[in-house]
Coordinates of C-alpha atoms and ligand atoms in Angstrom, one line a residue:
M3 CA -29.8 -19.7 -29.6
F4 CA -31.8 -22.9 -29.9
F5 CA -31.1 -23.8 -26.3
A6 CA -32.1 -20.4 -25.1
T7 CA -35.5 -20.8 -26.9
K8 CA -35.9 -24.2 -25.5
D9 CA -35.1 -22.9 -21.9
L10 CA -37.6 -20.0 -22.3
N11 CA -40.3 -22.2 -23.5
Q12 CA -39.7 -24.7 -20.6
Q13 CA -39.9 -22.1 -18.1
R14 CA -43.3 -20.9 -19.6
G15 CA -44.5 -24.6 -19.7
L16 CA -44.4 -24.8 -23.5
D17 CA -42.7 -27.5 -25.7
S18 CA -40.2 -26.5 -28.3
H19 CA -42.8 -25.7 -30.8
G20 CA -44.7 -23.3 -28.3
V21 CA -47.4 -25.9 -27.5
E22 CA -48.6 -25.9 -23.8
L23 CA -47.3 -28.8 -21.8
L24 CA -49.2 -30.2 -18.9
Q25 CA -46.7 -29.4 -16.0
P26 CA -47.3 -31.7 -13.1
M27 CA -47.1 -29.4 -10.0
D28 CA -44.6 -30.7 -7.3
T29 CA -46.1 -31.4 -3.8
I30 CA -43.3 -30.9 -1.5
R31 CA -43.7 -32.0 1.9
T32 CA -40.2 -31.6 3.6
I33 CA -38.1 -28.6 4.4
S34 CA -35.0 -30.0 3.0
W35 CA -36.7 -30.8 -0.5
M36 CA -38.2 -27.3 -0.5
K37 CA -34.7 -25.8 0.1
E38 CA -33.1 -27.9 -2.4
K39 CA -35.8 -27.2 -5.1
A40 CA -35.5 -23.4 -4.3
R41 CA -31.7 -23.5 -4.3
E42 CA -31.7 -25.1 -7.8
A43 CA -34.0 -22.3 -9.2
R44 CA -31.8 -19.6 -7.7
Q45 CA -28.7 -21.3 -9.4
D46 CA -30.6 -21.2 -12.7
Q47 CA -30.8 -17.6 -12.3
R48 CA -34.7 -17.9 -12.0
I49 CA -37.0 -15.3 -10.2
I50 CA -38.7 -17.1 -7.4
G51 CA -42.2 -15.9 -6.2
L52 CA -43.7 -17.3 -3.0
V53 CA -47.4 -17.0 -2.0
P54 CA -47.9 -18.2 1.5
T55 CA -51.5 -19.3 2.4
M56 CA -53.4 -21.5 5.0
G57 CA -55.2 -23.3 2.2
A58 CA -59.0 -23.3 1.6
L59 CA -58.3 -21.3 -1.5
H60 CA -60.6 -18.8 -3.0
C61 CA -60.4 -16.2 -5.8
G62 CA -58.6 -13.8 -3.4
H63 CA -55.8 -16.2 -3.1
M64 CA -55.8 -16.9 -6.6
A65 CA -55.4 -13.2 -7.6
L66 CA -52.1 -13.6 -5.8
F67 CA -51.0 -16.4 -7.9
D68 CA -52.2 -14.5 -11.1
R69 CA -50.0 -11.7 -10.1
A70 CA -47.0 -13.8 -9.0
G71 CA -47.3 -15.9 -12.3
K72 CA -46.9 -12.5 -14.4
E73 CA -43.8 -11.6 -12.5
C74 CA -42.0 -14.8 -11.4
A75 CA -41.0 -18.4 -12.5
P76 CA -41.0 -20.4 -10.6
V77 CA -44.0 -19.7 -8.4
Y78 CA -44.4 -21.6 -5.3
A79 CA -47.4 -21.9 -3.0
S80 CA -47.2 -22.8 0.7
I81 CA -50.2 -24.3 2.4
F82 CA -49.6 -24.4 6.2
L83 CA -52.4 -24.1 9.0
N84 CA -49.9 -22.4 11.3
P85 CA -50.8 -23.4 14.9
T86 CA -48.7 -20.6 16.5
Q87 CA -51.0 -17.9 15.1
F88 CA -54.3 -19.5 16.6
G89 CA -55.1 -18.8 20.2
P90 CA -56.3 -21.8 22.4
N91 CA -60.1 -21.1 21.9
E92 CA -59.7 -20.2 18.2
D93 CA -61.0 -22.2 15.0
L94 CA -57.7 -24.2 14.2
S95 CA -59.2 -27.5 14.4
K96 CA -62.3 -26.6 12.4
Y97 CA -60.6 -24.4 9.9
P98 CA -61.3 -25.8 6.5
H99 CA -58.8 -27.8 4.7
P100 CA -60.1 -29.1 1.2
L101 CA -56.6 -30.2 0.3
D102 CA -57.7 -32.0 -3.0
A103 CA -59.5 -29.0 -4.1
D104 CA -56.7 -26.6 -3.4
L105 CA -54.3 -28.8 -5.2
R106 CA -56.7 -28.7 -8.3
K107 CA -56.9 -24.8 -8.1
L108 CA -53.0 -24.5 -7.9
T109 CA -52.3 -26.9 -10.9
D110 CA -54.9 -24.8 -13.0
A111 CA -53.0 -21.7 -11.9
K112 CA -49.9 -23.2 -13.1
V113 CA -48.3 -22.9 -9.9
D114 CA -44.9 -24.9 -10.1
A115 CA -44.7 -26.3 -6.6
V116 CA -46.8 -26.4 -3.4
F117 CA -45.0 -26.7 -0.1
L118 CA -46.9 -28.6 2.4
P119 CA -44.9 -28.7 5.7
S120 CA -46.1 -30.7 8.8
A121 CA -46.5 -28.8 12.1
E122 CA -44.1 -31.4 13.6
E123 CA -41.3 -30.5 11.3
M124 CA -42.1 -26.5 11.4
Y125 CA -42.2 -26.7 15.2
P126 CA -40.1 -29.5 16.4
A127 CA -40.1 -30.4 20.0
G128 CA -38.3 -27.8 21.9
F129 CA -39.0 -25.0 19.4
S130 CA -38.6 -21.6 21.3
T131 CA -37.7 -18.7 19.0
Y132 CA -40.4 -16.5 17.9
V133 CA -40.3 -13.0 16.0
H134 CA -42.2 -10.2 17.8
V135 CA -42.5 -7.0 15.9
E136 CA -43.2 -4.7 18.8
G137 CA -45.8 -2.1 19.1
I138 CA -47.9 -2.7 16.1
S139 CA -48.5 -6.4 16.7
D140 CA -50.3 -5.5 20.0
R141 CA -53.0 -3.3 18.5
L142 CA -56.2 -4.2 16.9
E143 CA -56.0 -8.1 15.7
G144 CA -53.2 -8.5 18.1
K145 CA -55.1 -7.1 20.9
S146 CA -58.1 -9.2 20.2
R147 CA -55.9 -12.3 19.4
P148 CA -52.9 -12.2 21.7
G149 CA -49.7 -13.8 20.2
H150 CA -51.3 -13.9 16.7
F151 CA -48.8 -11.8 15.0
R152 CA -45.9 -13.4 16.8
G153 CA -47.2 -16.7 15.2
V154 CA -47.7 -14.9 11.8
A155 CA -44.4 -13.2 11.8
T156 CA -42.4 -16.3 12.9
V157 CA -43.9 -18.6 10.2
V158 CA -43.4 -16.1 7.5
L159 CA -39.6 -15.7 8.5
K160 CA -39.4 -19.4 8.4
L161 CA -40.9 -19.8 5.0
F162 CA -38.6 -16.8 3.8
E163 CA -35.6 -18.6 5.0
I164 CA -36.7 -22.0 3.7
V165 CA -37.7 -20.8 0.2
Q166 CA -35.7 -17.4 0.1
P167 CA -38.1 -16.0 -2.8
H168 CA -37.4 -12.8 -4.7
Y169 CA -40.9 -11.8 -4.3
A170 CA -43.6 -12.7 -1.9
Y171 CA -47.3 -12.0 -2.4
F172 CA -49.8 -10.9 0.4
G173 CA -53.2 -9.6 0.3
R174 CA -54.3 -6.1 1.6
K175 CA -57.3 -8.1 3.3
D176 CA -55.0 -8.6 6.1
A177 CA -53.6 -4.9 6.3
Q178 CA -52.1 -5.1 9.9
Q179 CA -50.5 -8.4 8.9
V180 CA -49.0 -6.9 5.9
R181 CA -47.5 -3.9 7.8
I182 CA -46.0 -6.2 10.4
I183 CA -44.3 -8.3 7.7
Q184 CA -43.2 -5.3 6.0
K185 CA -41.7 -4.0 9.2
M186 CA -40.0 -7.4 9.9
V187 CA -38.4 -7.4 6.4
R188 CA -37.2 -3.9 6.9
D189 CA -35.8 -4.4 10.5
L190 CA -34.2 -7.7 9.7
D191 CA -32.8 -6.6 6.3
L192 CA -34.4 -9.5 4.6
D193 CA -33.6 -9.9 1.0
V194 CA -37.2 -10.2 -0.4
H195 CA -39.6 -7.7 -2.3
L196 CA -43.1 -7.9 -0.9
V197 CA -46.0 -7.4 -3.2
I198 CA -49.2 -6.2 -1.9
C199 CA -52.3 -7.1 -3.8
P200 CA -55.8 -5.6 -3.6
T201 CA -58.7 -7.2 -1.6
V202 CA -60.8 -9.3 -3.9
R203 CA -64.5 -8.9 -3.1
E204 CA -68.0 -10.6 -3.8
P205 CA -69.9 -8.6 -6.1
D206 CA -72.0 -7.2 -3.3
G207 CA -68.7 -6.2 -1.4
L208 CA -67.9 -8.8 1.1
A209 CA -64.3 -9.6 1.2
L210 CA -63.4 -13.1 0.0
S211 CA -62.2 -15.2 3.2
S212 CA -61.9 -18.8 3.8
R213 CA -64.0 -18.2 7.0
N214 CA -66.9 -17.1 4.9
E215 CA -67.7 -20.7 4.5
Y216 CA -68.9 -20.9 8.1
L217 CA -71.7 -18.6 7.3
S218 CA -75.3 -19.7 7.0
P219 CA -77.2 -18.3 4.1
E220 CA -78.9 -15.7 6.4
E221 CA -75.5 -14.7 8.0
R222 CA -73.9 -14.5 4.6
K223 CA -76.5 -11.9 3.8
S224 CA -75.8 -10.0 7.1
A225 CA -71.9 -10.1 6.5
I226 CA -72.3 -7.4 3.7
V227 CA -72.6 -5.1 6.8
L228 CA -68.8 -4.8 7.1
F229 CA -68.2 -3.3 3.7
R230 CA -71.2 -1.1 4.1
A231 CA -69.7 0.3 7.3
L232 CA -66.4 0.9 5.7
Q233 CA -68.1 2.6 2.8
A234 CA -70.1 4.8 5.2
A235 CA -66.9 6.0 6.7
Q236 CA -65.4 6.7 3.3
K237 CA -68.6 8.5 2.2
Q238 CA -68.5 10.7 5.4
L239 CA -64.8 11.6 4.9
L240 CA -65.5 12.5 1.3
S241 CA -68.3 14.8 2.8
G242 CA -65.7 16.7 4.8
V243 CA -65.8 14.9 8.2
T244 CA -62.3 14.2 9.3
D245 CA -62.9 13.7 13.0
T246 CA -62.2 9.7 13.6
L247 CA -64.5 9.6 16.5
E248 CA -67.4 10.5 14.2
L249 CA -66.3 8.4 11.5
Q250 CA -65.9 5.4 13.7
R251 CA -69.5 6.4 15.1
S252 CA -70.9 6.4 11.5
M253 CA -69.4 2.7 11.0
R254 CA -71.1 1.5 14.4
N255 CA -74.2 3.0 13.4
V256 CA -74.3 0.9 10.1
L257 CA -73.2 -2.3 12.2
E258 CA -75.6 -1.7 14.9
R259 CA -78.5 -1.9 12.5
E260 CA -77.6 -5.4 11.7
P261 CA -78.9 -7.8 14.6
R262 CA -76.6 -10.6 13.6
A263 CA -73.4 -8.4 13.9
R264 CA -71.5 -8.0 17.2
V265 CA -68.5 -5.6 16.9
D266 CA -65.0 -6.5 18.1
Y267 CA -63.4 -3.5 17.0
V268 CA -63.9 -0.4 14.7
E269 CA -61.0 1.9 14.2
I270 CA -59.2 4.4 12.0
V271 CA -55.5 4.6 12.1
D272 CA -52.5 6.0 10.2
A273 CA -51.8 3.7 7.3
G274 CA -48.2 3.6 7.8
T275 CA -47.9 3.4 11.7
F276 CA -51.3 1.9 12.6
E277 CA -51.5 4.3 15.3
P278 CA -54.8 6.0 16.3
L279 CA -55.7 9.3 14.8
G280 CA -57.8 12.2 15.9
R281 CA -58.4 13.5 12.4
V282 CA -58.0 11.9 9.0
T283 CA -55.8 14.2 7.3
R284 CA -53.8 11.8 5.3
R285 CA -54.1 8.1 3.9
S286 CA -55.4 6.0 6.6
Y287 CA -57.1 2.7 7.2
A288 CA -60.6 2.1 8.5
L289 CA -60.5 -1.5 10.1
L290 CA -62.9 -3.6 11.7
A291 CA -63.7 -6.9 13.2
V292 CA -67.1 -8.1 13.6
R293 CA -68.8 -11.4 14.6
I294 CA -71.6 -12.7 12.4
G295 CA -73.1 -15.4 14.4
N296 CA -70.0 -17.5 15.5
T297 CA -67.9 -16.3 12.7
R298 CA -65.3 -13.6 13.2
L299 CA -64.7 -11.6 10.0
I300 CA -62.2 -8.7 9.4
D301 CA -62.1 -6.0 6.7
N302 CA -60.4 -2.8 5.9
M303 CA -60.4 0.0 3.5
L304 CA -57.7 2.5 2.7
I305 CA -59.3 6.1 3.1
E306 CA -58.1 9.4 2.5
P307 CA -59.8 12.9 2.6
A308 CA -59.9 13.7 -1.2
G309 CA -59.7 10.1 -2.6
D310 CA -61.7 7.3 -3.8
A311 CA -61.1 4.1 -1.8
F312 CA -61.3 1.7 -4.8
A313 CA -58.9 4.1 -6.7
V314 CA -56.5 3.9 -3.9
E315 CA -56.9 0.1 -3.3
L316 CA -56.3 -0.9 -6.9
Ligands
AMP112 P1 -54.8 -16.8 4.4 O1 -54.9 -18.2 3.7 O2 -56.0 -16.5 5.0 O3 -53.5 -16.9 5.4 O4 -54.3 -15.8 3.3 C1 -53.3 -16.1 2.5 C2 -53.0 -14.7 1.5 O5 -54.3 -14.5 0.8 C3 -52.8 -13.5 2.7 O6 -51.7 -12.7 2.2 C4 -54.1 -12.9 2.6 O7 -53.9 -11.4 2.9 C5 -54.7 -13.1 1.1 N1 -55.9 -13.0 1.1 C6 -56.9 -13.6 1.7 N2 -58.1 -13.1 1.4 C7 -58.0 -12.1 0.4 C8 -58.8 -11.6 -0.5 N3 -60.1 -11.4 -0.3 N4 -58.1 -10.7 -1.5 C9 -56.9 -10.5 -1.5 N5 -56.0 -11.4 -0.8 C10 -56.6 -12.2 0.1

C-alpha cells in the first residue's frame, strides 16, 4: 500500500508527502535511448502520450501538452524539423528554432522527456522507404506542396515506431494532416489512439502558428483576413447558402479586400474524405492557404449547415 502511494506520487511528480518535486526533463537525442526509455515506461504499465512538433512552441502546441498531461504519464514531446516535408524552395533553413525557450516551455509544462533526433539518424544515407497515403495527400496542401504529406506520414510513422505511444496528440489547425495520419493509422493497423485538439487562436481569431513570427506588424494585422474569410463562409452557410462555389466566392471576396493577401487556395471539402463538394449538406471543412507578404499561412474551420463552427470545433 505504501509503495502504491509512493509510485503514484512519483508518477505525478510529487514526493511521498505529496509535495511537488522539480522533475528534470530528459533530453533524448538518439533513437536507441528514446526506444529504451519508452520501453521501460510500457513495461511499468504506464500510459505514454506523444506530442510531435517541429519546435518554435506556442500556446497552440502547449494546449496539446496540457491535454496529454491530463490523460498520460509519461508525456513525451518530439522536436524535429523534418526535412522530407519541406520542398526545395520552402522555409526549412529559416524556420525558427528557439531551442532553449522551447525546452523551458516543455519543462514548465511538466513534459517528461523531449526527443530531439538528428536528421542524419532519422534519415541515414541510403534511406528510401516512404509512406504515401494515396488520394488525399495529393490535394490542397499536397497539391501546393508536392511531397509534403509523404514527408509528414513517413516521419510520424517513424516516431510512432520509436516511441510506440498509447496516445498521440495533433492539432486541428492542420486538418488535412490529421486526416492523413488517421488514414495511415487505420490502413496500417497502427496501435495508437489519436487525439485531435481544437485550433488555438489569438483573441482576434488568427490561428497560432510558428510562421506568424515571420509577419511584420502590418502583415500581422492583415493576417486576420484568413479567419474573417472562414467566418464569412460559416455565416453564409447559416443563412441558408449551401452552394460551395458561392461560399468559396464569399471567402475570396473577403480575401481580395486585403491588399497584402495572395490566395493559394480556398476550398470547401467533405470533412471525412476531403473530396470537393457541390453543396454543403453535412459536416465539411472550409480551408484556405494565403500568402501575407512572403509568409504562407493556412487555416480551416469545420462548418455545417445548422451548426456553430466554434461549438463544433471545441
Ligand atoms: P508543428 O510544430 O507546426 O508541426 O505543429 C505540431 C502540432 O501542433 C501539430 O499537430 C499541429 O497541428 C499543432 N498545432 C499547431 N498550431 C496549432 C494551433 N494554433 N492550435 C492547435 N494545435 C496547433
